[in-house]
């Protein structure tokens, strides 16, 4: 029988405070406290985020332990997000995890947030199918847009990434132009489902497997300004079709690059991760490719797409069983590559 290892995981890279308890690769609890305060400012305010993490972290960890029905003394190791992310936010989770690990005399395991978005696919969830190595991962979030070749749990190579805005920023900044609340990505997704992509936006020309989204944002801004001059109600009257058009061009950009990556590497397993992978249009486009092009597509469960601590826990578990961690590493790193 496999020995049971209990792991507490903490995620605090941006504006969600998360704690999860895992027993080996199974999730016993996965708790998240969001921070509504940022909605007032139309984006994440780093200083407010770290203050909210400070308030949330103790109750969130407490609830995670209670939901998992285990005592803090049963924890074998503590994993936390080392980076990348907002420095103040990372420091709150990191300092908390380090102090608790010292008090409990258990190992402290630093985890890369982007690796966690990718390895979330290995959480054991009622016998779900998992990708086989090597596979390609498309990580799309509010802070990152990358195509990664994954050769093993700890061997990943970035093949392409954004040269400016992340795809989540493209959604959120466009949503802001349309007067939608932050974060606007889910709202654009919702409106797009009731509209038609009738406005033709153009794809940027970017070399290789890299992406660029800042030009698209400017293109959309000029388009809206021009239309508003003709009809001040243009956005209100056409929000569904505008959302569908914005979403379509973003999907086209992503699909072009992932298709190119599949062609160039000969790897046809594609896993998506990160908050934007919750987008229904992106999920459908990938499933269509799966049917038409003989790809194998892996889409995580909704609760493991946006930032969560369970994904930090699964990386922590792999590192724990391979004893591949160094507790003397610097606590938090705002910039960290996979
Ligand atoms: O991974 P995540 O929770 O946090 C970061 O690490 O950034 O991703 C958050 C991003 C936000 O930009 C949000 O607008 C976007 O994910 N997002 C979506 C959807 N759900 C979340 N974007 C488009 N469609 C969605 N359904
Ligand atoms: Zn993330």
CSV table of C-alpha atoms and ligand atoms in Angstrom, one decimal:
chain,number,residue,atom,x,y,z
A,1,UNK,CA,0.0,0.0,0.0
A,2,UNK,CA,1.3,3.5,-0.9
A,3,UNK,CA,2.3,5.5,2.2
A,4,UNK,CA,0.0,8.4,2.8
A,5,UNK,CA,1.7,11.8,2.8
A,6,UNK,CA,-0.3,14.9,3.9
A,7,UNK,CA,0.6,18.2,2.4
A,8,UNK,CA,-0.6,21.7,3.1
A,9,UNK,CA,-0.3,24.1,0.1
A,10,UNK,CA,-0.5,27.8,0.1
A,11,UNK,CA,-1.0,30.1,-2.9
A,12,UNK,CA,-0.7,33.9,-2.7
A,13,UNK,CA,0.8,35.1,-6.0
A,14,UNK,CA,-1.8,37.6,-7.0
A,15,UNK,CA,-5.2,38.5,-5.5
A,16,UNK,CA,-6.5,35.2,-4.3
A,17,UNK,CA,-5.5,33.6,-1.0
A,18,UNK,CA,-5.6,29.8,-1.4
A,19,UNK,CA,-4.9,26.9,0.9
A,20,UNK,CA,-5.3,23.2,0.1
A,21,UNK,CA,-4.7,19.9,1.8
A,22,UNK,CA,-3.6,16.9,-0.3
A,23,UNK,CA,-3.2,13.3,0.6
A,24,UNK,CA,-0.6,12.2,-2.0
A,25,UNK,CA,-2.0,13.3,-5.4
A,26,UNK,CA,-5.6,13.6,-4.1
A,27,UNK,CA,-7.2,16.9,-3.0
A,28,UNK,CA,-8.9,16.7,0.4
A,29,UNK,CA,-9.7,20.4,0.5
A,30,UNK,CA,-9.1,23.5,-1.7
A,31,UNK,CA,-10.2,26.8,-0.3
A,32,UNK,CA,-9.9,30.2,-1.9
A,33,UNK,CA,-10.7,33.7,-0.6
A,34,UNK,CA,-11.0,36.2,-3.4
A,35,UNK,CA,-10.4,39.9,-3.0
A,36,UNK,CA,-13.3,42.1,-4.2
A,37,UNK,CA,-11.6,45.3,-3.2
A,38,UNK,CA,-9.7,45.4,-6.6
A,39,UNK,CA,-13.0,45.7,-8.5
A,40,UNK,CA,-13.3,49.3,-7.2
A,41,UNK,CA,-10.0,50.1,-9.0
A,42,UNK,CA,-10.4,48.1,-12.3
A,43,UNK,CA,-7.4,46.0,-11.6
A,44,UNK,CA,-5.3,44.4,-8.9
A,45,UNK,CA,-3.7,47.0,-6.5
A,46,UNK,CA,-0.5,45.2,-5.2
A,47,UNK,CA,-0.4,46.9,-1.8
A,48,UNK,CA,-4.1,46.2,-1.1
A,49,UNK,CA,-3.6,42.6,-2.2
A,50,UNK,CA,-0.8,41.9,0.3
A,51,UNK,CA,-2.8,43.5,3.1
A,52,UNK,CA,-5.8,41.3,2.2
A,53,UNK,CA,-3.6,38.2,2.1
A,54,UNK,CA,-2.5,39.0,5.6
A,55,UNK,CA,-6.1,39.1,6.8
A,56,UNK,CA,-7.1,36.0,4.9
A,57,UNK,CA,-4.3,33.6,5.3
A,58,UNK,CA,-5.0,32.3,8.8
A,59,UNK,CA,-8.7,31.7,8.4
A,60,UNK,CA,-8.2,30.1,4.9
A,61,UNK,CA,-5.6,27.6,6.2
A,62,UNK,CA,-7.8,26.9,9.1
A,63,UNK,CA,-10.8,26.2,6.9
A,64,UNK,CA,-8.7,24.0,4.6
A,65,UNK,CA,-7.5,21.8,7.5
A,66,UNK,CA,-11.1,21.6,8.9
A,67,UNK,CA,-12.5,20.6,5.5
A,68,UNK,CA,-9.8,18.0,5.0
A,69,UNK,CA,-10.7,16.7,8.5
A,70,UNK,CA,-7.1,16.5,9.6
A,71,UNK,CA,-5.1,18.1,12.4
A,72,UNK,CA,-2.2,20.5,11.7
A,73,UNK,CA,0.1,18.0,13.4
A,74,UNK,CA,-0.7,15.4,10.6
A,75,UNK,CA,0.9,17.6,8.0
A,76,UNK,CA,4.1,16.1,6.5
A,77,UNK,CA,5.3,19.1,4.4
A,78,UNK,CA,4.2,22.6,3.4
A,79,UNK,CA,4.3,23.8,-0.2
A,80,UNK,CA,4.0,27.5,-1.1
A,81,UNK,CA,4.1,29.6,-4.3
A,82,UNK,CA,7.6,31.0,-4.5
A,83,UNK,CA,6.9,33.0,-7.7
A,84,UNK,CA,6.3,34.4,-10.2
A,85,UNK,CA,3.8,37.0,-8.9
A,86,UNK,CA,3.4,40.2,-7.0
A,87,UNK,CA,6.3,40.5,-4.5
A,88,UNK,CA,4.2,41.7,-1.5
A,89,UNK,CA,1.6,39.0,-2.0
A,90,UNK,CA,4.2,36.2,-2.4
A,91,UNK,CA,6.0,37.3,0.7
A,92,UNK,CA,2.9,37.0,2.9
A,93,UNK,CA,2.3,33.4,1.7
A,94,UNK,CA,6.0,32.5,1.8
A,95,UNK,CA,6.6,34.0,5.3
A,96,UNK,CA,3.5,32.2,6.7
A,97,UNK,CA,4.5,28.9,5.1
A,98,UNK,CA,8.1,29.2,6.3
A,99,UNK,CA,7.1,30.0,9.9
A,100,UNK,CA,4.6,27.2,10.1
A,101,UNK,CA,7.1,24.7,8.6
A,102,UNK,CA,9.7,25.7,11.2
A,103,UNK,CA,7.1,25.5,14.0
A,104,UNK,CA,6.0,22.0,12.9
A,105,UNK,CA,9.5,20.8,12.0
A,106,UNK,CA,8.4,19.8,8.5
A,107,UNK,CA,10.0,20.4,5.1
A,108,UNK,CA,9.2,23.7,3.3
A,109,UNK,CA,8.7,23.2,-0.5
A,110,UNK,CA,8.9,26.2,-2.9
A,111,UNK,CA,6.7,25.9,-6.0
A,112,UNK,CA,6.8,27.7,-9.3
A,113,UNK,CA,3.3,29.0,-10.0
A,114,UNK,CA,3.5,28.4,-13.8
A,115,UNK,CA,4.7,24.8,-13.3
A,116,UNK,CA,1.7,24.4,-11.0
A,117,UNK,CA,-0.8,25.6,-13.7
A,118,UNK,CA,0.7,22.9,-15.9
A,119,UNK,CA,1.0,20.0,-13.4
A,120,UNK,CA,-2.6,20.6,-12.1
A,121,UNK,CA,-3.5,18.0,-14.8
A,122,UNK,CA,-1.8,15.4,-12.6
A,123,UNK,CA,-4.2,15.9,-9.6
A,124,UNK,CA,-5.9,12.6,-9.2
A,125,UNK,CA,-9.6,13.3,-9.7
A,126,UNK,CA,-11.7,10.1,-9.9
A,127,UNK,CA,-9.5,8.5,-12.4
A,128,UNK,CA,-9.2,11.4,-14.8
A,129,UNK,CA,-7.0,10.9,-17.9
A,130,UNK,CA,-3.5,12.5,-17.5
A,131,UNK,CA,-1.2,13.7,-20.3
A,132,UNK,CA,1.9,11.5,-21.1
A,133,UNK,CA,5.3,13.1,-21.4
A,134,UNK,CA,6.2,14.8,-23.6
A,135,UNK,CA,3.3,17.1,-24.0
A,136,UNK,CA,2.7,20.8,-24.9
A,137,UNK,CA,1.1,23.2,-22.4
A,138,UNK,CA,-0.6,26.4,-23.2
A,139,UNK,CA,-0.5,28.5,-20.0
A,140,UNK,CA,-2.8,31.5,-20.3
A,141,UNK,CA,-3.5,33.7,-17.3
A,142,UNK,CA,-3.7,37.3,-16.2
A,143,UNK,CA,0.1,37.5,-15.9
A,144,UNK,CA,1.4,35.0,-18.5
A,145,UNK,CA,1.0,33.5,-21.9
A,146,UNK,CA,3.3,30.7,-22.7
A,147,UNK,CA,3.7,27.6,-24.8
A,148,UNK,CA,5.8,25.1,-22.9
A,149,UNK,CA,7.2,21.7,-23.9
A,150,UNK,CA,6.9,19.4,-20.8
A,151,UNK,CA,9.3,16.5,-20.9
A,152,UNK,CA,8.9,15.6,-17.2
A,153,UNK,CA,7.6,17.0,-13.9
A,154,UNK,CA,10.7,19.0,-13.5
A,155,UNK,CA,11.9,19.4,-17.1
A,156,UNK,CA,10.0,22.1,-19.0
A,157,UNK,CA,11.1,24.4,-21.8
A,158,UNK,CA,9.3,27.6,-22.8
A,159,UNK,CA,8.9,27.5,-26.6
A,160,UNK,CA,7.2,30.8,-26.9
A,161,UNK,CA,5.7,33.6,-24.8
A,162,UNK,CA,4.1,37.0,-24.9
A,163,UNK,CA,6.4,39.9,-25.7
A,164,UNK,CA,4.0,42.4,-24.0
A,165,UNK,CA,0.5,41.8,-22.5
A,166,UNK,CA,-0.7,38.5,-21.3
A,167,UNK,CA,-3.9,37.1,-22.9
A,168,UNK,CA,-5.8,37.6,-19.6
A,169,UNK,CA,-4.8,41.3,-19.7
A,170,UNK,CA,-6.0,41.5,-23.3
A,171,UNK,CA,-9.4,40.3,-22.1
A,172,UNK,CA,-9.4,42.5,-19.0
A,173,UNK,CA,-8.2,45.7,-20.7
A,174,UNK,CA,-10.7,45.3,-23.5
A,175,UNK,CA,-13.4,44.7,-21.0
A,176,UNK,CA,-12.4,47.9,-19.2
A,177,UNK,CA,-12.7,49.8,-22.6
A,178,UNK,CA,-16.2,48.4,-22.8
A,179,UNK,CA,-17.1,49.6,-19.3
A,180,UNK,CA,-17.3,46.1,-17.8
A,181,UNK,CA,-16.3,45.3,-14.3
A,182,UNK,CA,-12.9,43.8,-13.4
A,183,UNK,CA,-11.9,41.0,-14.1
A,184,UNK,CA,-13.6,41.3,-17.4
A,185,UNK,CA,-12.5,38.0,-19.0
A,186,UNK,CA,-15.4,35.9,-17.7
A,187,UNK,CA,-17.9,38.7,-18.8
A,188,UNK,CA,-16.6,38.8,-22.3
A,189,UNK,CA,-16.9,35.0,-22.4
A,190,UNK,CA,-20.5,35.3,-21.2
A,191,UNK,CA,-21.5,38.0,-23.7
A,192,UNK,CA,-19.6,36.3,-26.6
A,193,UNK,CA,-21.9,33.3,-26.2
A,194,UNK,CA,-24.9,35.4,-27.2
A,195,UNK,CA,-23.2,37.3,-30.1
A,196,UNK,CA,-21.6,36.8,-33.5
A,197,UNK,CA,-18.0,37.7,-34.4
A,198,UNK,CA,-19.0,40.3,-37.0
A,199,UNK,CA,-16.3,42.9,-36.4
A,200,UNK,CA,-13.0,41.9,-38.2
A,201,UNK,CA,-10.0,42.5,-36.0
A,202,UNK,CA,-6.6,41.6,-37.4
A,203,UNK,CA,-3.9,39.3,-36.0
A,204,UNK,CA,-0.5,40.8,-35.2
A,205,UNK,CA,2.5,39.3,-37.0
A,206,UNK,CA,4.8,37.9,-34.4
A,207,UNK,CA,7.8,35.7,-35.0
A,208,UNK,CA,8.0,32.0,-34.0
A,209,UNK,CA,5.9,30.9,-31.2
A,210,UNK,CA,5.8,34.2,-29.4
A,211,UNK,CA,2.7,36.3,-28.9
A,212,UNK,CA,1.8,39.9,-28.7
A,213,UNK,CA,-1.5,41.4,-27.4
A,214,UNK,CA,-0.9,45.1,-26.8
A,215,UNK,CA,-1.5,46.0,-30.5
A,216,UNK,CA,-4.8,44.2,-30.4
A,217,UNK,CA,-5.9,46.3,-27.4
A,218,UNK,CA,-5.1,49.5,-29.3
A,219,UNK,CA,-6.8,48.3,-32.4
A,220,UNK,CA,-10.0,47.6,-30.4
A,221,UNK,CA,-9.7,50.9,-28.6
A,222,UNK,CA,-9.6,52.9,-31.9
A,223,UNK,CA,-12.4,50.8,-33.4
A,224,UNK,CA,-14.7,51.6,-30.4
A,225,UNK,CA,-13.8,55.3,-30.4
A,226,UNK,CA,-14.7,55.5,-34.1
A,227,UNK,CA,-18.0,53.7,-33.7
A,228,UNK,CA,-18.9,55.8,-30.6
A,229,UNK,CA,-18.5,59.0,-32.6
A,230,UNK,CA,-21.2,57.7,-35.1
A,231,UNK,CA,-23.4,56.2,-32.4
A,232,UNK,CA,-22.9,57.0,-28.7
A,233,UNK,CA,-24.9,53.9,-27.8
A,234,UNK,CA,-22.7,51.6,-30.0
A,235,UNK,CA,-21.1,49.6,-27.1
A,236,UNK,CA,-24.4,49.1,-25.2
A,237,UNK,CA,-26.3,48.1,-28.3
A,238,UNK,CA,-23.6,45.7,-29.6
A,239,UNK,CA,-21.9,44.3,-26.5
A,240,UNK,CA,-22.6,40.7,-27.5
A,241,UNK,CA,-21.2,41.0,-31.0
A,242,UNK,CA,-18.2,43.1,-29.9
A,243,UNK,CA,-17.4,40.5,-27.2
A,244,UNK,CA,-17.7,37.6,-29.7
A,245,UNK,CA,-15.4,39.4,-32.1
A,246,UNK,CA,-12.8,40.2,-29.5
A,247,UNK,CA,-12.9,36.6,-28.2
A,248,UNK,CA,-12.7,35.2,-31.8
A,249,UNK,CA,-9.5,37.1,-32.6
A,250,UNK,CA,-7.9,36.1,-29.3
A,251,UNK,CA,-8.8,32.4,-30.0
A,252,UNK,CA,-7.4,32.7,-33.6
A,253,UNK,CA,-4.1,34.0,-32.3
A,254,UNK,CA,-3.8,31.3,-29.7
A,255,UNK,CA,-4.8,28.5,-32.1
A,256,UNK,CA,-2.4,29.6,-34.8
A,257,UNK,CA,0.5,29.4,-32.4
A,258,UNK,CA,-0.4,26.1,-30.8
A,259,UNK,CA,-1.0,24.6,-34.2
A,260,UNK,CA,2.5,25.8,-35.2
A,261,UNK,CA,4.0,24.3,-32.0
A,262,UNK,CA,2.3,20.9,-32.7
A,263,UNK,CA,3.7,21.0,-36.3
A,264,UNK,CA,7.2,21.9,-35.3
A,265,UNK,CA,7.6,19.5,-32.3
A,266,UNK,CA,5.5,16.6,-33.6
A,267,UNK,CA,3.8,16.5,-30.2
A,268,UNK,CA,0.1,16.3,-30.5
A,269,UNK,CA,-0.9,16.2,-26.8
A,270,UNK,CA,-2.0,19.7,-25.7
A,271,UNK,CA,-2.9,20.7,-22.2
A,272,UNK,CA,-4.2,24.1,-21.2
A,273,UNK,CA,-3.9,25.8,-17.8
A,274,UNK,CA,-4.2,29.2,-16.2
A,275,UNK,CA,-7.3,31.4,-15.5
A,276,UNK,CA,-8.1,32.1,-19.2
A,277,UNK,CA,-8.4,28.4,-19.9
A,278,UNK,CA,-11.8,28.7,-18.2
A,279,UNK,CA,-12.9,30.5,-21.4
A,280,UNK,CA,-15.6,28.5,-23.2
A,281,UNK,CA,-14.6,29.6,-26.7
A,282,UNK,CA,-11.0,28.5,-26.2
A,283,UNK,CA,-12.1,25.2,-24.8
A,284,UNK,CA,-14.4,24.6,-27.7
A,285,UNK,CA,-11.8,25.6,-30.3
A,286,UNK,CA,-9.4,23.1,-28.8
A,287,UNK,CA,-11.9,20.3,-28.7
A,288,UNK,CA,-12.7,21.0,-32.3
A,289,UNK,CA,-9.0,20.7,-33.1
A,290,UNK,CA,-8.9,17.4,-31.2
A,291,UNK,CA,-11.7,16.0,-33.5
A,292,UNK,CA,-10.3,17.4,-36.8
A,293,UNK,CA,-6.5,17.0,-36.3
A,294,UNK,CA,-6.2,13.9,-34.1
A,295,UNK,CA,-4.8,15.9,-31.2
A,296,UNK,CA,-5.3,14.8,-27.6
A,297,UNK,CA,-6.5,17.8,-25.6
A,298,UNK,CA,-6.4,18.1,-21.8
A,299,UNK,CA,-8.7,20.7,-20.1
A,300,UNK,CA,-8.5,21.0,-16.3
A,301,UNK,CA,-11.5,21.0,-14.1
A,302,UNK,CA,-12.8,24.5,-13.6
A,303,UNK,CA,-11.6,24.9,-10.0
A,304,UNK,CA,-8.1,24.0,-11.0
A,305,UNK,CA,-7.9,26.6,-13.9
A,306,UNK,CA,-7.9,29.9,-12.0
A,307,UNK,CA,-5.3,30.4,-9.2
A,308,UNK,CA,-5.7,27.8,-6.5
A,309,UNK,CA,-3.6,26.0,-3.9
A,310,UNK,CA,-4.4,22.4,-5.0
A,311,UNK,CA,-2.1,22.9,-8.0
A,312,UNK,CA,0.6,24.1,-5.7
A,313,UNK,CA,0.0,21.0,-3.6
A,314,UNK,CA,0.4,18.6,-6.5
A,315,UNK,CA,3.9,20.1,-7.4
A,316,UNK,CA,4.8,20.0,-3.8
A,317,UNK,CA,3.8,16.3,-3.6
A,318,UNK,CA,6.0,15.4,-6.6
A,319,UNK,CA,8.9,17.4,-5.1
A,320,UNK,CA,8.3,15.8,-1.7
A,321,UNK,CA,8.4,12.2,-2.9
A,322,UNK,CA,11.5,12.9,-5.0
A,323,UNK,CA,13.0,14.9,-2.1
A,324,UNK,CA,13.9,17.6,-4.7
A,325,UNK,CA,13.6,20.7,-2.7
A,326,UNK,CA,16.0,23.1,-1.0
A,327,UNK,CA,14.6,24.9,2.0
A,328,UNK,CA,17.5,27.4,1.9
A,329,UNK,CA,16.4,29.0,-1.3
A,330,UNK,CA,15.3,32.7,-1.2
A,331,UNK,CA,11.8,32.8,0.0
A,332,UNK,CA,9.9,34.6,-2.8
A,333,UNK,CA,10.8,35.6,-6.4
A,334,UNK,CA,8.6,38.0,-8.4
A,335,UNK,CA,10.1,36.7,-11.6
A,336,UNK,CA,10.6,33.0,-12.1
A,337,UNK,CA,10.7,31.0,-15.4
A,338,UNK,CA,9.3,27.4,-15.6
B,1,LIG,O1,-4.6,32.2,-13.5
B,1,LIG,P1,-5.4,33.4,-13.0
B,1,LIG,O2,-6.5,33.1,-12.0
B,1,LIG,O3,-4.5,34.4,-12.3
B,1,LIG,C1,-3.2,34.8,-12.8
B,1,LIG,O4,-2.2,34.1,-12.5
B,1,LIG,O5,-3.2,35.8,-13.6
B,1,LIG,O6,-6.0,34.1,-14.3
B,1,LIG,C2,-6.8,35.3,-14.1
B,1,LIG,C3,-7.2,35.8,-15.5
B,1,LIG,C4,-7.9,37.1,-15.5
B,1,LIG,O7,-7.3,37.9,-16.5
B,1,LIG,C5,-9.4,36.7,-15.9
B,1,LIG,O8,-10.0,37.8,-16.7
B,1,LIG,C6,-9.1,35.5,-16.8
B,1,LIG,O9,-8.1,34.8,-16.1
B,1,LIG,N1,-10.3,34.7,-17.0
B,1,LIG,C7,-11.0,34.5,-18.2
B,1,LIG,C8,-12.1,33.7,-17.9
B,1,LIG,N2,-12.0,33.3,-16.6
B,1,LIG,C9,-11.0,33.9,-16.0
B,1,LIG,N3,-10.7,35.1,-19.4
B,1,LIG,C10,-11.5,34.8,-20.4
B,1,LIG,N4,-12.6,33.9,-20.2
B,1,LIG,C11,-12.9,33.4,-19.0
B,1,LIG,N5,-14.0,32.6,-18.9
B,2,LIG,ZN1,-2.1,31.8,-12.3
